[in-house]
Coordinates of C-alpha atoms in Angstrom, one line a residue:
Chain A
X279 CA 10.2 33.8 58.7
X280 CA 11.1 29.7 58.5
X281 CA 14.7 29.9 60.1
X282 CA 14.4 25.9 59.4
X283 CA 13.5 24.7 56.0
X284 CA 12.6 21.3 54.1
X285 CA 11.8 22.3 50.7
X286 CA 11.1 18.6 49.5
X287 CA 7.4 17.7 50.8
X288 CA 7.8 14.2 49.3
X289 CA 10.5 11.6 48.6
X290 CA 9.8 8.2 46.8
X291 CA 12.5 5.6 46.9
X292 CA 12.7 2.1 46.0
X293 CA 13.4 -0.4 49.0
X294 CA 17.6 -0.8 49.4
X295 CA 18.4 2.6 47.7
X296 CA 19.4 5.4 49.4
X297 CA 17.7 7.8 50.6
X298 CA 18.9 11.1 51.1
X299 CA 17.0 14.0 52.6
X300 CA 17.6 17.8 53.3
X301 CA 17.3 21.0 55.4
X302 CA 18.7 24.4 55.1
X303 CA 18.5 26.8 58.2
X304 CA 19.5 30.6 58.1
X305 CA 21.3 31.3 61.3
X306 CA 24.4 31.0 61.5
X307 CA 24.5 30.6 65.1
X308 CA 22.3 27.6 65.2
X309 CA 24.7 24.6 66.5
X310 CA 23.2 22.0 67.3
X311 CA 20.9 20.2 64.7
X312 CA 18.3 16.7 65.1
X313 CA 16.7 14.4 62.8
X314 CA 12.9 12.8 63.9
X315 CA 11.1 10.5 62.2
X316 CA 7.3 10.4 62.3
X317 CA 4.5 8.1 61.6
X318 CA 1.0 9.6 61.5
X319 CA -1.0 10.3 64.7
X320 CA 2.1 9.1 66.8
X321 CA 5.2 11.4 68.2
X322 CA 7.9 12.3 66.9
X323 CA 10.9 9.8 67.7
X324 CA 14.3 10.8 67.7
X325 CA 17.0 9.5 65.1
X326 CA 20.3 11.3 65.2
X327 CA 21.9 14.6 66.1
X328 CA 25.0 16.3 65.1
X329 CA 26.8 19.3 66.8
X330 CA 28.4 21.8 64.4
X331 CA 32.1 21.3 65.7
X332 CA 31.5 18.0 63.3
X333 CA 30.7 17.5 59.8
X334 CA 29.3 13.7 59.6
X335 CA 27.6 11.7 62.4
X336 CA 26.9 8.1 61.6
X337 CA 24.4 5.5 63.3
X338 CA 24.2 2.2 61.8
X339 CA 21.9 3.2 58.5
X340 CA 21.6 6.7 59.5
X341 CA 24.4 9.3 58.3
X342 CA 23.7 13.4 59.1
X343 CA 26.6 15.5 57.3
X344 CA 26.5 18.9 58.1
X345 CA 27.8 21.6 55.5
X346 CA 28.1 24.7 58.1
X347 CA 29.1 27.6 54.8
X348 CA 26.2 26.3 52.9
X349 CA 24.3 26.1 56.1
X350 CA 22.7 23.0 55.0
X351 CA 22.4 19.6 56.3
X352 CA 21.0 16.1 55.1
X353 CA 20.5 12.7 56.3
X354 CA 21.1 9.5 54.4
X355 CA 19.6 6.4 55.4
X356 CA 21.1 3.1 53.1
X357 CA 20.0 0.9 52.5
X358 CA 16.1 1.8 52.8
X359 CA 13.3 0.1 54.1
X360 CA 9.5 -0.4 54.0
X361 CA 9.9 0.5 57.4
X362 CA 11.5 4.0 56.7
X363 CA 8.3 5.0 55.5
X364 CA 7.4 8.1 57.4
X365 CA 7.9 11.9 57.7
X366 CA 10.9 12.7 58.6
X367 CA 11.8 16.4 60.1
X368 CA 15.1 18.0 61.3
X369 CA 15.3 20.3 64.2
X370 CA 18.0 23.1 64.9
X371 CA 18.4 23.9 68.5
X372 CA 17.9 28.0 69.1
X373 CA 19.5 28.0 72.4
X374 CA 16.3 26.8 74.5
X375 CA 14.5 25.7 72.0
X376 CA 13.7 23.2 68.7
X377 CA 12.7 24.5 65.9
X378 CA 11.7 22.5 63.0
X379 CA 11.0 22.4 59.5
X380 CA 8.1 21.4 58.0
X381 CA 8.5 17.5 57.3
X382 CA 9.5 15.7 54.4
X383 CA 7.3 12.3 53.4
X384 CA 9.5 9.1 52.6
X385 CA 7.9 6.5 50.8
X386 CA 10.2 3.4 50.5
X387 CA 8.6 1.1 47.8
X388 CA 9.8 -2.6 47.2
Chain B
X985 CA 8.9 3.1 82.4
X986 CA 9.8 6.3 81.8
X987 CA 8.2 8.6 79.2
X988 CA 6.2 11.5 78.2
X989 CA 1.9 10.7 78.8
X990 CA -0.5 13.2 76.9
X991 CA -3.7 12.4 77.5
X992 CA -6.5 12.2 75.7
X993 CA -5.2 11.1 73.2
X994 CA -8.3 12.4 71.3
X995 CA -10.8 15.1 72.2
X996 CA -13.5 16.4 71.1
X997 CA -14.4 20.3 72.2
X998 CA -17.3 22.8 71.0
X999 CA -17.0 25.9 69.6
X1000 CA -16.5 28.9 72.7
X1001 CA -15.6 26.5 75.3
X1002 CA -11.9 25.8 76.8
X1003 CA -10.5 22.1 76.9
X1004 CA -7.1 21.7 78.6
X1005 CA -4.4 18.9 77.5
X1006 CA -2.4 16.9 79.8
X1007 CA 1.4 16.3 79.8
X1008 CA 2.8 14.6 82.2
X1009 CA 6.8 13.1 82.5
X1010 CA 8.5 11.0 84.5
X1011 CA 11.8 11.3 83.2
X1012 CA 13.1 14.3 85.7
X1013 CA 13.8 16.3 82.6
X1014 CA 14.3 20.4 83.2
X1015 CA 12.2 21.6 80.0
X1016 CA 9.3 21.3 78.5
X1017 CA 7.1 22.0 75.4
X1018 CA 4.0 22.1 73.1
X1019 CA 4.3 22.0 69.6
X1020 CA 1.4 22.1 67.4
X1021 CA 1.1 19.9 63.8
X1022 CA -0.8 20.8 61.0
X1023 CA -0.6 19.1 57.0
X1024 CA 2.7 20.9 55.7
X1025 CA 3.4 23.5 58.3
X1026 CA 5.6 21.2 60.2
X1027 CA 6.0 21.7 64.5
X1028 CA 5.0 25.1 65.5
X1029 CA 6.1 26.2 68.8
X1030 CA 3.2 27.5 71.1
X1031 CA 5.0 27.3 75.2
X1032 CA 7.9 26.4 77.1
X1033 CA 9.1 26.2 80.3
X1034 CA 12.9 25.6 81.0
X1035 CA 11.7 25.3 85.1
X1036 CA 8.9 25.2 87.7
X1037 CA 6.8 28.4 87.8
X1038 CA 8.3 29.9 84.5
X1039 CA 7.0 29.4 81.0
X1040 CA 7.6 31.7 77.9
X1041 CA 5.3 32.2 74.7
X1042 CA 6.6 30.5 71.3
X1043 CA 5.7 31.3 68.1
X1044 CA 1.8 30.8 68.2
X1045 CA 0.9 31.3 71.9
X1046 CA -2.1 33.3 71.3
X1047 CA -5.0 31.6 72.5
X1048 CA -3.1 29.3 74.7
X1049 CA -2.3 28.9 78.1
X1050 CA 0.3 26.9 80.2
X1051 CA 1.0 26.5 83.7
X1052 CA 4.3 24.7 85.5
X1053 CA 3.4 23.7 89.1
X1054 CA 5.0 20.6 89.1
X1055 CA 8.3 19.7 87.5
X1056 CA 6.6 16.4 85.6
X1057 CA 3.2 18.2 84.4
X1058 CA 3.0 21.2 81.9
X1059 CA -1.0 21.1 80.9
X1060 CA -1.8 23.7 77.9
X1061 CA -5.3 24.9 77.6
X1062 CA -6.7 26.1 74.3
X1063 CA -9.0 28.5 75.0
X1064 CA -12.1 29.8 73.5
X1065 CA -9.8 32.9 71.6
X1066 CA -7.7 30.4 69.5
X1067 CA -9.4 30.8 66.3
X1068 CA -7.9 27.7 65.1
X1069 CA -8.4 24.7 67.3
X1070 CA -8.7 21.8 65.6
X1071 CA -5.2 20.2 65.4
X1072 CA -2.7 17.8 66.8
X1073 CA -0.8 18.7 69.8
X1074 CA 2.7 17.3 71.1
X1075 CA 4.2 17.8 74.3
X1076 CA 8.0 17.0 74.9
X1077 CA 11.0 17.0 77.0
X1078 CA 14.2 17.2 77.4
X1079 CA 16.8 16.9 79.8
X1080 CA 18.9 20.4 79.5
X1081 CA 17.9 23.2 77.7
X1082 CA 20.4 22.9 74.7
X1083 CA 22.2 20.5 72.6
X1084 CA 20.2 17.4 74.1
X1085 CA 17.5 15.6 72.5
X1086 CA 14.0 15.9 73.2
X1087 CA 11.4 13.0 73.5
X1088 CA 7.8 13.9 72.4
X1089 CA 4.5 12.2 73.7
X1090 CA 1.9 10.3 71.4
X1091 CA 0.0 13.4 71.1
X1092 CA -3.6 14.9 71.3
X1093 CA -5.7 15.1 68.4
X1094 CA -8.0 18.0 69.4
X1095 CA -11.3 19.1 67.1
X1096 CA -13.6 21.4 67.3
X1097 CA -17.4 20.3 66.5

């Protein structure tokens, strides 16, 4: 039972496009949601975080909107680069805990 | 310099025999964790501890063990009953136990030979 999906295992964009990536979640009660980017054999370091008394959270390139009926959320990163190249995974906080999906590859290509 | 330190960072363990991971912080954060990665299944949840002396399964806790002596360390042990070893294994932090970030270590890649 994935309460935290990411049902795009790969993105490919081209370097100073956008790229927008996604996440659906089934409980309702989840408020809290985070955004991690990861490089292989490294940890997972934290981008941005939204609480769900807000709909949009902006950090310099980084946008999470949060769409609380369709209990989905998505972060847009403009304009992308090389260095965006990673897997990228959002979290939902479940009171004492992060759960997260299962990742979603970016691939920004000049 | 604060920050999460998992060490080794890779480990090599044979079939039958225990191996215990280290996870040490020095950032005075309440909670910790260990996640475990594998190719498409995401960060799967094996312990936690919101304090000292109290831990509480995740999702895959079976042949796993923790222990929370000390607020900074939070070792796991994969015993010789995990059917599964061979992975990559994150321990984090973070500061409460809701609506805060938490920072992850470099990791432990563990495999079985």
């Amino acid at each position: 039972d994935q309460q935290v999906k990411q049902n795009s295992p790969s993105l490919s964009v081209q370097e100073g496009r956008i790229s927008i990536l996604n996440c659906d979640y089934t409980n309702s009660m989840f408020d809290y949601f985070l955004w991690y980017k990861k490089y292989p054999a490294e940890g997972p370091t934290f981008l941005i975080s939204i609480s769900s008394i807000k709909d949009k959270n902006e950090d310099g390139r980084f946008t999470v909107f949060l769409n609380k009926s369709a209990k989905h959320l998505s972060l847009h990163i403009v304009p992308s680069q090389p260095g965006d190249s990673a897997v990228y995974f959002c979290a939902a906080d479940n009171t004492d805990k992060l759960i997260f999906g299962t990742g979603t590859r970016l691939q920004v290509f000049p | 310099d604060g920050g999460i330190t998992q060490s080794p960072k890779y480990l090599f363990r044979k079939e039958g025999q225990n191996v215990t991971l280290s996870c040490e912080q020095n950032l005075n954060h309440d909670a910790m964790y260990w996640y475990r990665q594998d190719p498409g299944q995401g960060l799967r949840l094996i312990y936690y501890s919101q304090i000292v002396n109290d831990f509480q399964k995740g999702d895959i806790a079976e042949g796993y063990s923790v222990s929370r002596e000390k607020k900074e360390s939070f070792p796991l042990t994969v015993t010789s009953a995990q059917k599964n070893p061979t992975a990559f294994y994150l321990c984090a932090s973070r500061r409460g136990s809701v609506n805060t970030e938490a920072f992850f270590g470099q990791g432990t890649r563990l495999t079985v030979v």
